């Protein structure tokens, strides 16, 4: 059973930075791509970023490109989302997720396991 435990998040002023972490249990972490999604109140869950199994290829939603960076440390079974220049519209619950594939993907159906979610609130 794979478990994804998230940490980080919180309240920050616009223009500030936060880093989210997601630690995975199990021995197959390094074989699979990971991703981050977010869900704002009253909105559907949306893709934020994804990274392939070895951490070389990353994909970002246009809304976060240039401000967010996804990375992973396979030795620590952990994926990170570094967020800079945060905006009020980045306010959401953020979820990490583990795919069933080695390639970075935006498709929700490719993600088999999800973290518990962590709140990020950006004040104006």
Short mmCIF file of N, CA and C in Angstrom, two decimals, residues 2-121:
data_model
loop_
_atom_site.label_atom_id
_atom_site.label_comp_id
_atom_site.label_asym_id
_atom_site.label_seq_id
_atom_site.Cartn_x
_atom_site.Cartn_y
_atom_site.Cartn_z
N UNK A 2 0.67 2.08 -0.96
CA UNK A 2 1.44 3.32 -1.08
C UNK A 2 0.75 4.41 -0.29
N UNK A 3 1.54 5.13 0.48
CA UNK A 3 1.02 6.30 1.19
C UNK A 3 1.84 7.52 0.80
N UNK A 4 1.16 8.61 0.57
CA UNK A 4 1.79 9.88 0.26
C UNK A 4 1.45 10.85 1.38
N UNK A 5 2.49 11.33 2.07
CA UNK A 5 2.29 12.23 3.20
C UNK A 5 2.86 13.60 2.86
N UNK A 6 1.97 14.58 2.83
CA UNK A 6 2.35 15.93 2.44
C UNK A 6 2.71 16.78 3.64
N UNK A 7 3.58 17.75 3.40
CA UNK A 7 3.91 18.74 4.42
C UNK A 7 4.21 20.07 3.73
N UNK A 8 4.24 21.11 4.52
CA UNK A 8 4.44 22.44 3.97
C UNK A 8 3.12 23.15 3.80
N UNK A 9 3.11 24.18 3.05
CA UNK A 9 1.88 24.95 2.86
C UNK A 9 1.69 25.95 3.97
N UNK A 10 0.55 26.62 3.97
CA UNK A 10 0.24 27.61 4.98
C UNK A 10 -0.21 28.91 4.37
N UNK A 11 -0.04 29.98 5.14
CA UNK A 11 -0.48 31.31 4.73
C UNK A 11 0.73 32.16 4.37
N UNK A 12 0.65 32.84 3.23
CA UNK A 12 1.76 33.68 2.79
C UNK A 12 1.18 34.90 2.08
N UNK A 13 1.91 35.99 2.11
CA UNK A 13 1.48 37.18 1.39
C UNK A 13 1.80 37.04 -0.10
N UNK A 14 1.06 37.75 -0.90
CA UNK A 14 1.32 37.76 -2.34
C UNK A 14 2.77 38.16 -2.60
N UNK A 15 3.40 37.44 -3.52
CA UNK A 15 4.80 37.66 -3.82
C UNK A 15 5.74 36.78 -3.03
N UNK A 16 5.20 36.10 -2.04
CA UNK A 16 6.02 35.24 -1.20
C UNK A 16 6.26 33.87 -1.80
N UNK A 17 6.92 33.03 -1.01
CA UNK A 17 7.30 31.69 -1.47
C UNK A 17 6.92 30.64 -0.43
N UNK A 18 6.67 29.46 -0.92
CA UNK A 18 6.41 28.30 -0.08
C UNK A 18 6.98 27.07 -0.76
N UNK A 19 7.27 26.06 0.04
CA UNK A 19 7.68 24.77 -0.53
C UNK A 19 6.82 23.66 0.06
N UNK A 20 6.26 22.87 -0.82
CA UNK A 20 5.51 21.69 -0.43
C UNK A 20 6.38 20.46 -0.61
N UNK A 21 6.20 19.51 0.30
CA UNK A 21 6.90 18.24 0.21
C UNK A 21 5.89 17.11 0.24
N UNK A 22 6.27 16.01 -0.36
CA UNK A 22 5.40 14.82 -0.40
C UNK A 22 6.28 13.59 -0.29
N UNK A 23 6.19 12.92 0.85
CA UNK A 23 7.00 11.72 1.09
C UNK A 23 6.17 10.47 0.81
N UNK A 24 6.75 9.57 0.03
CA UNK A 24 6.05 8.35 -0.37
C UNK A 24 6.61 7.13 0.34
N UNK A 25 5.72 6.24 0.71
CA UNK A 25 6.15 4.96 1.26
C UNK A 25 6.34 3.98 0.11
N UNK A 26 7.01 2.87 0.40
CA UNK A 26 7.17 1.84 -0.63
C UNK A 26 8.49 1.95 -1.35
N UNK A 27 8.80 0.88 -2.09
CA UNK A 27 10.10 0.80 -2.75
C UNK A 27 10.04 1.09 -4.24
N UNK A 28 8.89 1.49 -4.74
CA UNK A 28 8.76 1.72 -6.18
C UNK A 28 8.70 3.18 -6.55
N UNK A 29 8.96 4.06 -5.60
CA UNK A 29 8.83 5.49 -5.86
C UNK A 29 9.62 5.92 -7.06
N UNK A 30 10.86 5.47 -7.18
CA UNK A 30 11.76 5.96 -8.22
C UNK A 30 11.36 5.48 -9.61
N UNK A 31 10.42 4.58 -9.73
CA UNK A 31 10.02 4.03 -11.03
C UNK A 31 8.89 4.82 -11.68
N UNK A 32 8.26 5.69 -10.94
CA UNK A 32 7.04 6.32 -11.43
C UNK A 32 7.09 7.84 -11.39
N UNK A 33 6.39 8.43 -12.33
CA UNK A 33 6.27 9.88 -12.36
C UNK A 33 5.38 10.35 -11.21
N UNK A 34 5.60 11.60 -10.84
CA UNK A 34 4.83 12.21 -9.76
C UNK A 34 4.24 13.53 -10.24
N UNK A 35 3.19 13.96 -9.57
CA UNK A 35 2.57 15.21 -9.98
C UNK A 35 1.98 15.97 -8.80
N UNK A 36 1.68 17.23 -9.08
CA UNK A 36 0.97 18.08 -8.12
C UNK A 36 -0.28 18.63 -8.81
N UNK A 37 -1.36 18.63 -8.08
CA UNK A 37 -2.63 19.19 -8.53
C UNK A 37 -3.12 20.14 -7.45
N UNK A 38 -4.12 20.95 -7.78
CA UNK A 38 -4.70 21.83 -6.76
C UNK A 38 -6.20 21.98 -7.03
N UNK A 39 -6.91 22.31 -5.96
CA UNK A 39 -8.34 22.53 -6.07
C UNK A 39 -8.73 23.72 -5.24
N UNK A 40 -9.23 24.74 -5.89
CA UNK A 40 -9.72 25.93 -5.21
C UNK A 40 -11.19 25.75 -4.88
N UNK A 41 -11.69 26.49 -3.90
CA UNK A 41 -13.11 26.37 -3.52
C UNK A 41 -14.03 26.61 -4.72
N UNK A 42 -14.97 25.69 -4.90
CA UNK A 42 -15.93 25.83 -5.98
C UNK A 42 -15.39 25.51 -7.36
N UNK A 43 -14.16 25.03 -7.44
CA UNK A 43 -13.57 24.73 -8.74
C UNK A 43 -13.14 23.27 -8.80
N UNK A 44 -12.92 22.79 -10.02
CA UNK A 44 -12.46 21.43 -10.19
C UNK A 44 -10.96 21.35 -9.91
N UNK A 45 -10.53 20.13 -9.60
CA UNK A 45 -9.10 19.91 -9.40
C UNK A 45 -8.38 20.14 -10.71
N UNK A 46 -7.25 20.84 -10.64
CA UNK A 46 -6.50 21.14 -11.86
C UNK A 46 -5.03 20.74 -11.72
N UNK A 47 -4.46 20.43 -12.86
CA UNK A 47 -3.06 20.06 -12.93
C UNK A 47 -2.17 21.26 -12.64
N UNK A 48 -1.08 21.02 -11.90
CA UNK A 48 -0.12 22.07 -11.61
C UNK A 48 1.24 21.74 -12.23
N UNK A 49 1.76 20.56 -11.91
CA UNK A 49 3.09 20.20 -12.40
C UNK A 49 3.27 18.69 -12.31
N UNK A 50 4.16 18.16 -13.14
CA UNK A 50 4.49 16.75 -13.10
C UNK A 50 5.95 16.57 -13.44
N UNK A 51 6.51 15.46 -12.96
CA UNK A 51 7.92 15.18 -13.20
C UNK A 51 8.08 13.70 -13.50
N UNK A 52 8.96 13.37 -14.41
CA UNK A 52 9.10 11.97 -14.78
C UNK A 52 9.88 11.20 -13.73
N UNK A 53 10.06 9.92 -13.95
CA UNK A 53 10.57 9.03 -12.92
C UNK A 53 11.96 9.39 -12.44
N UNK A 54 12.80 9.92 -13.32
CA UNK A 54 14.18 10.20 -12.96
C UNK A 54 14.39 11.67 -12.64
N UNK A 55 13.36 12.48 -12.84
CA UNK A 55 13.46 13.89 -12.49
C UNK A 55 14.07 14.78 -13.55
N UNK A 56 14.13 14.29 -14.79
CA UNK A 56 14.75 15.07 -15.86
C UNK A 56 13.71 15.89 -16.62
N UNK A 57 12.53 15.34 -16.79
CA UNK A 57 11.50 16.00 -17.58
C UNK A 57 10.38 16.48 -16.66
N UNK A 58 10.04 17.74 -16.78
CA UNK A 58 8.96 18.32 -15.98
C UNK A 58 7.98 19.04 -16.90
N UNK A 59 6.74 19.11 -16.46
CA UNK A 59 5.69 19.77 -17.20
C UNK A 59 4.94 20.66 -16.23
N UNK A 60 4.52 21.82 -16.71
CA UNK A 60 3.85 22.79 -15.84
C UNK A 60 2.61 23.36 -16.51
N UNK A 61 1.62 23.64 -15.70
CA UNK A 61 0.48 24.40 -16.19
C UNK A 61 0.96 25.80 -16.55
N UNK A 62 0.34 26.39 -17.55
CA UNK A 62 0.73 27.72 -17.98
C UNK A 62 0.64 28.73 -16.84
N UNK A 63 -0.31 28.54 -15.97
CA UNK A 63 -0.55 29.51 -14.90
C UNK A 63 0.57 29.55 -13.86
N UNK A 64 1.40 28.52 -13.82
CA UNK A 64 2.47 28.47 -12.82
C UNK A 64 3.86 28.45 -13.44
N UNK A 65 3.92 28.33 -14.74
CA UNK A 65 5.21 28.22 -15.42
C UNK A 65 6.07 29.44 -15.13
N UNK A 66 7.31 29.19 -14.75
CA UNK A 66 8.23 30.27 -14.42
C UNK A 66 8.19 30.69 -12.96
N UNK A 67 7.19 30.21 -12.24
CA UNK A 67 7.07 30.56 -10.81
C UNK A 67 7.22 29.34 -9.90
N UNK A 68 6.75 28.20 -10.38
CA UNK A 68 6.80 26.96 -9.60
C UNK A 68 7.85 26.03 -10.19
N UNK A 69 8.47 25.24 -9.31
CA UNK A 69 9.42 24.22 -9.75
C UNK A 69 9.13 22.91 -9.03
N UNK A 70 8.97 21.86 -9.82
CA UNK A 70 8.78 20.53 -9.25
C UNK A 70 10.13 19.82 -9.30
N UNK A 71 10.43 19.08 -8.25
CA UNK A 71 11.67 18.31 -8.20
C UNK A 71 11.43 17.06 -7.37
N UNK A 72 12.38 16.15 -7.44
CA UNK A 72 12.25 14.92 -6.65
C UNK A 72 13.61 14.46 -6.19
N UNK A 73 13.60 13.75 -5.07
CA UNK A 73 14.79 13.12 -4.53
C UNK A 73 14.45 11.65 -4.35
N UNK A 74 14.87 10.83 -5.28
CA UNK A 74 14.49 9.42 -5.24
C UNK A 74 15.15 8.69 -4.07
N UNK A 75 16.25 9.18 -3.59
CA UNK A 75 16.89 8.57 -2.43
C UNK A 75 16.06 8.78 -1.16
N UNK A 76 15.26 9.85 -1.17
CA UNK A 76 14.42 10.16 -0.01
C UNK A 76 12.95 9.86 -0.26
N UNK A 77 12.64 9.32 -1.45
CA UNK A 77 11.24 9.03 -1.80
C UNK A 77 10.35 10.26 -1.63
N UNK A 78 10.86 11.40 -2.06
CA UNK A 78 10.15 12.65 -1.83
C UNK A 78 10.09 13.50 -3.09
N UNK A 79 8.96 14.11 -3.31
CA UNK A 79 8.79 15.08 -4.39
C UNK A 79 8.46 16.43 -3.78
N UNK A 80 8.92 17.49 -4.42
CA UNK A 80 8.77 18.84 -3.89
C UNK A 80 8.07 19.73 -4.90
N UNK A 81 7.44 20.76 -4.39
CA UNK A 81 6.92 21.83 -5.24
C UNK A 81 7.36 23.14 -4.61
N UNK A 82 8.33 23.79 -5.24
CA UNK A 82 8.78 25.09 -4.79
C UNK A 82 7.97 26.16 -5.51
N UNK A 83 7.36 27.04 -4.74
CA UNK A 83 6.46 28.04 -5.29
C UNK A 83 6.99 29.43 -4.97
N UNK A 84 7.20 30.22 -6.00
CA UNK A 84 7.66 31.60 -5.84
C UNK A 84 6.63 32.55 -6.45
N UNK A 85 6.77 33.83 -6.10
CA UNK A 85 5.89 34.87 -6.66
C UNK A 85 4.43 34.47 -6.56
N UNK A 86 4.05 34.00 -5.42
CA UNK A 86 2.69 33.51 -5.23
C UNK A 86 1.65 34.61 -5.39
N UNK A 87 0.51 34.23 -5.94
CA UNK A 87 -0.58 35.15 -6.20
C UNK A 87 -1.82 34.69 -5.44
N UNK A 88 -2.76 35.57 -5.16
CA UNK A 88 -3.99 35.15 -4.48
C UNK A 88 -4.71 34.03 -5.24
N UNK A 89 -4.63 34.02 -6.55
CA UNK A 89 -5.29 32.97 -7.32
C UNK A 89 -4.60 31.61 -7.21
N UNK A 90 -3.45 31.55 -6.54
CA UNK A 90 -2.82 30.27 -6.25
C UNK A 90 -3.42 29.61 -5.01
N UNK A 91 -4.27 30.32 -4.32
CA UNK A 91 -4.92 29.77 -3.13
C UNK A 91 -5.74 28.54 -3.48
N UNK A 92 -5.44 27.44 -2.80
CA UNK A 92 -6.11 26.16 -3.09
C UNK A 92 -5.58 25.10 -2.13
N UNK A 93 -6.24 23.97 -2.15
CA UNK A 93 -5.68 22.77 -1.51
C UNK A 93 -4.83 22.08 -2.57
N UNK A 94 -3.59 21.80 -2.22
CA UNK A 94 -2.65 21.19 -3.14
C UNK A 94 -2.49 19.71 -2.79
N UNK A 95 -2.47 18.88 -3.85
CA UNK A 95 -2.35 17.44 -3.69
C UNK A 95 -1.16 16.93 -4.49
N UNK A 96 -0.38 16.07 -3.87
CA UNK A 96 0.62 15.34 -4.65
C UNK A 96 0.00 14.00 -5.05
N UNK A 97 0.55 13.43 -6.10
CA UNK A 97 0.00 12.17 -6.60
C UNK A 97 1.09 11.37 -7.31
N UNK A 98 0.91 10.07 -7.28
CA UNK A 98 1.85 9.14 -7.90
C UNK A 98 1.16 8.44 -9.06
N UNK A 99 1.85 8.39 -10.19
CA UNK A 99 1.24 7.81 -11.38
C UNK A 99 1.46 6.30 -11.46
N UNK A 100 0.89 5.75 -12.53
CA UNK A 100 1.12 4.34 -12.88
C UNK A 100 2.11 4.27 -14.06
N UNK A 101 2.74 5.36 -14.39
CA UNK A 101 3.63 5.43 -15.54
C UNK A 101 4.93 6.14 -15.17
N UNK A 102 5.95 5.96 -16.01
CA UNK A 102 7.23 6.61 -15.74
C UNK A 102 7.31 8.02 -16.32
N UNK A 103 6.38 8.34 -17.22
CA UNK A 103 6.41 9.64 -17.91
C UNK A 103 5.55 10.66 -17.20
N UNK A 104 6.01 11.90 -17.21
CA UNK A 104 5.22 12.98 -16.64
C UNK A 104 3.92 13.13 -17.43
N UNK A 105 2.83 13.28 -16.72
CA UNK A 105 1.54 13.35 -17.38
C UNK A 105 0.61 14.31 -16.65
N UNK A 106 -0.30 14.92 -17.43
CA UNK A 106 -1.31 15.80 -16.85
C UNK A 106 -2.63 15.08 -16.60
N UNK A 107 -2.72 13.84 -17.07
CA UNK A 107 -3.99 13.13 -17.03
C UNK A 107 -4.27 12.57 -15.65
N UNK A 108 -5.37 13.01 -15.06
CA UNK A 108 -5.72 12.59 -13.70
C UNK A 108 -5.86 11.08 -13.60
N UNK A 109 -6.39 10.42 -14.64
CA UNK A 109 -6.63 8.98 -14.58
C UNK A 109 -5.33 8.17 -14.51
N UNK A 110 -4.20 8.81 -14.82
CA UNK A 110 -2.92 8.12 -14.74
C UNK A 110 -2.39 8.05 -13.30
N UNK A 111 -3.02 8.80 -12.42
CA UNK A 111 -2.53 8.88 -11.04
C UNK A 111 -3.29 7.91 -10.15
N UNK A 112 -2.55 6.99 -9.53
CA UNK A 112 -3.17 5.91 -8.75
C UNK A 112 -3.25 6.24 -7.27
N UNK A 113 -2.38 7.09 -6.78
CA UNK A 113 -2.32 7.38 -5.36
C UNK A 113 -2.24 8.89 -5.15
N UNK A 114 -2.92 9.32 -4.08
CA UNK A 114 -3.02 10.75 -3.80
C UNK A 114 -2.66 11.04 -2.34
N UNK A 115 -2.03 12.21 -2.14
CA UNK A 115 -1.76 12.66 -0.79
C UNK A 115 -3.02 13.21 -0.14
N UNK A 116 -2.86 13.62 1.11
CA UNK A 116 -4.02 14.05 1.90
C UNK A 116 -4.44 15.49 1.60
N UNK A 117 -3.60 16.21 0.87
CA UNK A 117 -3.90 17.60 0.56
C UNK A 117 -3.35 18.53 1.63
N UNK A 118 -2.93 19.70 1.18
CA UNK A 118 -2.43 20.71 2.10
C UNK A 118 -2.88 22.09 1.62
N UNK A 119 -3.32 22.91 2.55
CA UNK A 119 -3.86 24.21 2.19
C UNK A 119 -2.75 25.22 1.95
N UNK A 120 -2.87 25.93 0.85
CA UNK A 120 -2.01 27.08 0.55
C UNK A 120 -2.92 28.29 0.40
N UNK A 121 -2.68 29.30 1.21
CA UNK A 121 -3.49 30.52 1.15
C UNK A 121 -2.56 31.70 0.91
#
